[in-house]
Amino acid sequence: MNIILLMYVIILAGIEAEALSYDYTANIECLTIPQKPQYNGGIIQNPEINDGLQGWTSFGESKIQHRESLGNKYVVAHSRNQPYDSVSQKIHLQKGMYYTLSAWLQVSNGNVPVTAVVKTNEGFKFCGVIFAESNCWSMLKGGFIADTSGEAELYFESNNTYVEIWIDSVSLQPFTEQQWKSHQDQSIEKERKRKVLVQALDEQGHPLPNASIYITLNKPKFPFGSAINSNIINNRAYQDWFSSRFTVTTFENEMKWYTNEYAPGKDNYFQADQMLQFAKSHNITVRGHNIFNDDPKYQPKWVYSLSPNQLNLAVQKRMNSVVGRYKGQVIGWDVVNENLHFSFFEGKLGQDFSAKAFNKVHNIDPQTTLFINEFNTIEDSRDGLSSPSNYIQKIKQIQSVNRQLPLGIGLESHFSSLPLNFPYMRASIDTLTASRLPIWITELDVASQPNQVQYLEQALREAHSHPGVQGIVMWTAWTPQGCYKMCLTDNNFKNLPTGDVVDKLISEWGKAQVLGTTDQNGLLELSLFHGDYKIQINHPIKKNYSIIHHMQVLPKEDYSNKTTQLIQLLV
């Protein structure tokens, strides 16, 4: 008898939820007229400033004015003497609620950072920052979690007191923690999974009910991994633990300049070569980290005494050496690490160093994505140096040399002991997603603290569910003396609680075997994560016999127009 396995792969419409859907959109263009406020303004009164100054008052000692231009009405804070002299609105907060904020801002002159702040009875919440321009409107997106209930004030500040601050289309939308999690579930169903319809038929085309279907994910499409270091080279236990879990890695120090060229002209790629071979043998992809680091303390010791001309020659040799050696063997290069916070090379070789370095690396390895890689962009709303707005500015600077560079956005994600600000994290990724560049979480960890395990799970869930994120790497390379901030195993490679969280999520994200039985019509409907699967079918009419087939579940955009696959398997 023949059994026919008929598989339809269709896009999943999404899950129904009572919660208001989250708006992942953001705009990084400067517009003549601002867009409408998200969520119709949420809890903000008079969000489009169409009803005069109703709901809006002066904050500090500034004066405010209602204005109109090109048919658009807005409020202006002028005559400012202190950074906080501005416009504000009183709001009522509920403890534990997640607040997502958006606003459109303009200044009277120049290109000036403007920060959104919420003043509560307990202190100040820094919600986000934008470089506001003159003559056009820019969108700020951010957020915070309320740690107290009661009256508060939302206002906008700038250290440049010479400019007027113009404000329009303001929104502040609260969500419960449960609603926030429902957004993650909705996004995962839409962005990470597809619905698969399996039908078992006999050779006459009759449905076969009660067929047992076993589906195993061989390799997920979404890259998830951890950093490694040279301890893995001759450690079989470490290799087995790692390779059974992860599909992508980053070398902690073994591809860095101070490791590869410890003395002028003395190249050392022994460890990196061995680690790359380990990764290849287990089908694990590698991110190239890093070609340069702009932090002065992370340079080869011999570099500090070089003249600018000598440094330039050393820099050119470094790029030719490491990129030429591993060309086509890594999925991305961190070209100039942390150059929003530091400027070692710019200070010696000119402000266009980064742009030139990216272009040079692209010429050597033209098929590989080139990443800017920074910390605090999503971790800390108080760090204006690496804010999404500053990040976008750096992207534009690098693209000024070559608009065709295959750039990527690297977000280190080193979370401190402070409670994680998930509304700010999500909103920041929203803003960066508007650049249409690939976004990776590149070095995720959480500082040691009582809530470390909880925060790790929450951060990974938030990152994995965001439609703009294309991969996650944790910064959890194992050493006998302890890890950078967070280990996943003990020295016997038994999971710590953090490792248990990682295993739970790996299983939840598709690794666990899916079991099912066809109904009276021979049908089984499943929602599966994107990836490569093995599907096995058994039926009572053929005991001790099974049919095995391999299939791919891919995002909609990866399919050809033909989305139905018919497979005939003989029994």
Short mmCIF file of N, CA, C and O in Angstrom, two decimals, residues 18-24 38-39 42-43 94-101 141-146 171-183 186 422-423 426 430:
data_model
loop_
_atom_site.label_atom_id
_atom_site.label_comp_id
_atom_site.label_asym_id
_atom_site.label_seq_id
_atom_site.Cartn_x
_atom_site.Cartn_y
_atom_site.Cartn_z
N GLU A 18 -6.68 39.82 23.42
CA GLU A 18 -7.48 40.95 23.86
C GLU A 18 -6.63 42.21 23.97
O GLU A 18 -7.14 43.32 23.89
N ALA A 19 -5.34 42.04 24.15
CA ALA A 19 -4.47 43.19 24.37
C ALA A 19 -4.36 44.03 23.11
O ALA A 19 -4.40 43.53 21.99
N LEU A 20 -4.21 45.32 23.31
CA LEU A 20 -3.92 46.22 22.20
C LEU A 20 -2.58 45.84 21.60
O LEU A 20 -1.59 45.67 22.30
N SER A 21 -2.54 45.68 20.29
CA SER A 21 -1.31 45.29 19.62
C SER A 21 -0.25 46.37 19.78
O SER A 21 -0.55 47.57 19.82
N TYR A 22 1.00 45.93 19.85
CA TYR A 22 2.12 46.87 19.94
C TYR A 22 2.46 47.38 18.54
O TYR A 22 2.46 46.61 17.57
N ASP A 23 2.78 48.64 18.44
CA ASP A 23 3.16 49.25 17.16
C ASP A 23 4.69 49.29 17.08
O ASP A 23 5.34 50.10 17.72
N TYR A 24 5.27 48.38 16.27
CA TYR A 24 6.72 48.28 16.14
C TYR A 24 7.31 49.32 15.20
O TYR A 24 8.52 49.38 15.03
N GLN A 38 1.12 57.66 17.70
CA GLN A 38 0.79 56.25 17.85
C GLN A 38 -0.27 56.08 18.93
O GLN A 38 -0.34 56.85 19.89
N TYR A 39 -1.11 55.07 18.79
CA TYR A 39 -2.18 54.75 19.74
C TYR A 39 -3.11 55.94 19.99
O TYR A 39 -3.70 56.07 21.06
N GLY A 42 -2.56 57.62 23.26
CA GLY A 42 -2.60 56.88 24.52
C GLY A 42 -3.25 57.70 25.62
O GLY A 42 -4.37 58.18 25.47
N ILE A 43 -2.53 57.90 26.72
CA ILE A 43 -3.08 58.65 27.86
C ILE A 43 -2.75 60.15 27.77
O ILE A 43 -3.08 60.91 28.70
N GLN A 94 0.75 54.02 36.84
CA GLN A 94 0.40 52.85 37.64
C GLN A 94 1.63 51.97 37.78
O GLN A 94 2.26 51.59 36.77
N LYS A 95 1.97 51.63 39.00
CA LYS A 95 3.17 50.84 39.26
C LYS A 95 3.13 49.52 38.50
O LYS A 95 2.12 48.84 38.46
N GLY A 96 4.27 49.18 37.89
CA GLY A 96 4.40 47.93 37.18
C GLY A 96 3.94 47.96 35.74
O GLY A 96 4.14 46.99 35.01
N MET A 97 3.34 49.07 35.30
CA MET A 97 2.90 49.16 33.91
C MET A 97 4.08 49.48 33.00
O MET A 97 5.02 50.16 33.39
N TYR A 98 4.01 48.98 31.76
CA TYR A 98 5.01 49.23 30.74
C TYR A 98 4.49 50.38 29.86
O TYR A 98 3.43 50.26 29.25
N TYR A 99 5.26 51.46 29.79
CA TYR A 99 4.84 52.64 29.03
C TYR A 99 5.72 52.81 27.80
O TYR A 99 6.96 52.90 27.91
N THR A 100 5.10 52.85 26.64
CA THR A 100 5.84 53.14 25.41
C THR A 100 5.54 54.56 24.97
O THR A 100 4.39 55.00 24.96
N LEU A 101 6.58 55.31 24.67
CA LEU A 101 6.49 56.74 24.39
C LEU A 101 6.92 57.04 22.96
O LEU A 101 7.87 56.43 22.45
N LYS A 141 11.38 57.76 20.01
CA LYS A 141 10.65 56.62 20.53
C LYS A 141 11.40 56.05 21.72
O LYS A 141 12.62 55.87 21.66
N GLY A 142 10.70 55.78 22.79
CA GLY A 142 11.33 55.26 23.99
C GLY A 142 10.30 54.67 24.93
O GLY A 142 9.20 54.29 24.52
N GLY A 143 10.65 54.61 26.22
CA GLY A 143 9.70 54.07 27.18
C GLY A 143 10.33 53.79 28.52
O GLY A 143 11.53 54.00 28.74
N PHE A 144 9.52 53.28 29.44
CA PHE A 144 9.97 53.00 30.80
C PHE A 144 8.94 52.11 31.49
O PHE A 144 7.81 51.94 31.02
N ILE A 145 9.34 51.54 32.63
CA ILE A 145 8.43 50.79 33.50
C ILE A 145 8.22 51.63 34.75
O ILE A 145 9.18 52.09 35.38
N ALA A 146 6.97 51.83 35.12
CA ALA A 146 6.67 52.64 36.30
C ALA A 146 6.98 51.84 37.56
O ALA A 146 6.50 50.72 37.72
N SER A 171 2.66 60.59 22.26
CA SER A 171 1.90 59.42 22.68
C SER A 171 2.57 58.77 23.87
O SER A 171 3.79 58.64 23.92
N LEU A 172 1.76 58.36 24.83
CA LEU A 172 2.25 57.56 25.96
C LEU A 172 1.21 56.48 26.22
O LEU A 172 0.12 56.75 26.69
N GLN A 173 1.56 55.23 25.84
CA GLN A 173 0.61 54.13 25.91
C GLN A 173 1.05 53.12 26.97
O GLN A 173 2.13 52.56 26.88
N PRO A 174 0.21 52.86 27.97
CA PRO A 174 0.55 51.85 28.98
C PRO A 174 0.11 50.45 28.57
O PRO A 174 -0.91 50.26 27.90
N PHE A 175 0.90 49.46 28.99
CA PHE A 175 0.56 48.05 28.81
C PHE A 175 0.83 47.33 30.12
O PHE A 175 1.80 47.65 30.82
N THR A 176 0.03 46.32 30.43
CA THR A 176 0.35 45.46 31.55
C THR A 176 1.48 44.52 31.16
O THR A 176 1.78 44.33 29.97
N GLU A 177 2.11 43.91 32.14
CA GLU A 177 3.17 42.94 31.85
C GLU A 177 2.62 41.78 31.03
O GLU A 177 3.28 41.27 30.12
N GLN A 178 1.39 41.36 31.33
CA GLN A 178 0.76 40.28 30.57
C GLN A 178 0.55 40.68 29.12
O GLN A 178 0.79 39.89 28.20
N GLN A 179 0.08 41.90 28.90
CA GLN A 179 -0.09 42.38 27.53
C GLN A 179 1.25 42.45 26.81
O GLN A 179 1.34 42.11 25.62
N TRP A 180 2.29 42.89 27.51
CA TRP A 180 3.62 42.98 26.90
C TRP A 180 4.09 41.61 26.42
O TRP A 180 4.63 41.46 25.33
N LYS A 181 3.86 40.59 27.24
CA LYS A 181 4.22 39.23 26.85
C LYS A 181 3.37 38.74 25.68
O LYS A 181 3.85 37.98 24.83
N SER A 182 2.11 39.18 25.64
CA SER A 182 1.27 38.77 24.51
C SER A 182 1.78 39.34 23.20
O SER A 182 1.65 38.72 22.15
N HIS A 183 2.40 40.54 23.26
CA HIS A 183 3.02 41.11 22.05
C HIS A 183 4.14 40.19 21.56
O HIS A 183 4.31 39.98 20.36
N GLN A 186 2.57 37.16 19.88
CA GLN A 186 2.03 37.51 18.57
C GLN A 186 3.15 37.69 17.55
O GLN A 186 3.05 37.23 16.41
N PHE A 422 12.44 47.25 29.54
CA PHE A 422 12.04 46.59 28.30
C PHE A 422 11.32 47.51 27.32
O PHE A 422 11.49 47.36 26.11
N PRO A 423 10.50 48.46 27.78
CA PRO A 423 9.92 49.39 26.80
C PRO A 423 10.98 50.19 26.05
O PRO A 423 10.86 50.43 24.85
N ARG A 426 12.76 47.72 23.55
CA ARG A 426 11.96 47.44 22.36
C ARG A 426 11.88 48.66 21.45
O ARG A 426 12.03 48.55 20.23
N ASP A 430 13.11 49.19 17.64
CA ASP A 430 12.16 49.71 16.64
C ASP A 430 12.83 50.78 15.79
O ASP A 430 12.74 50.77 14.56
#
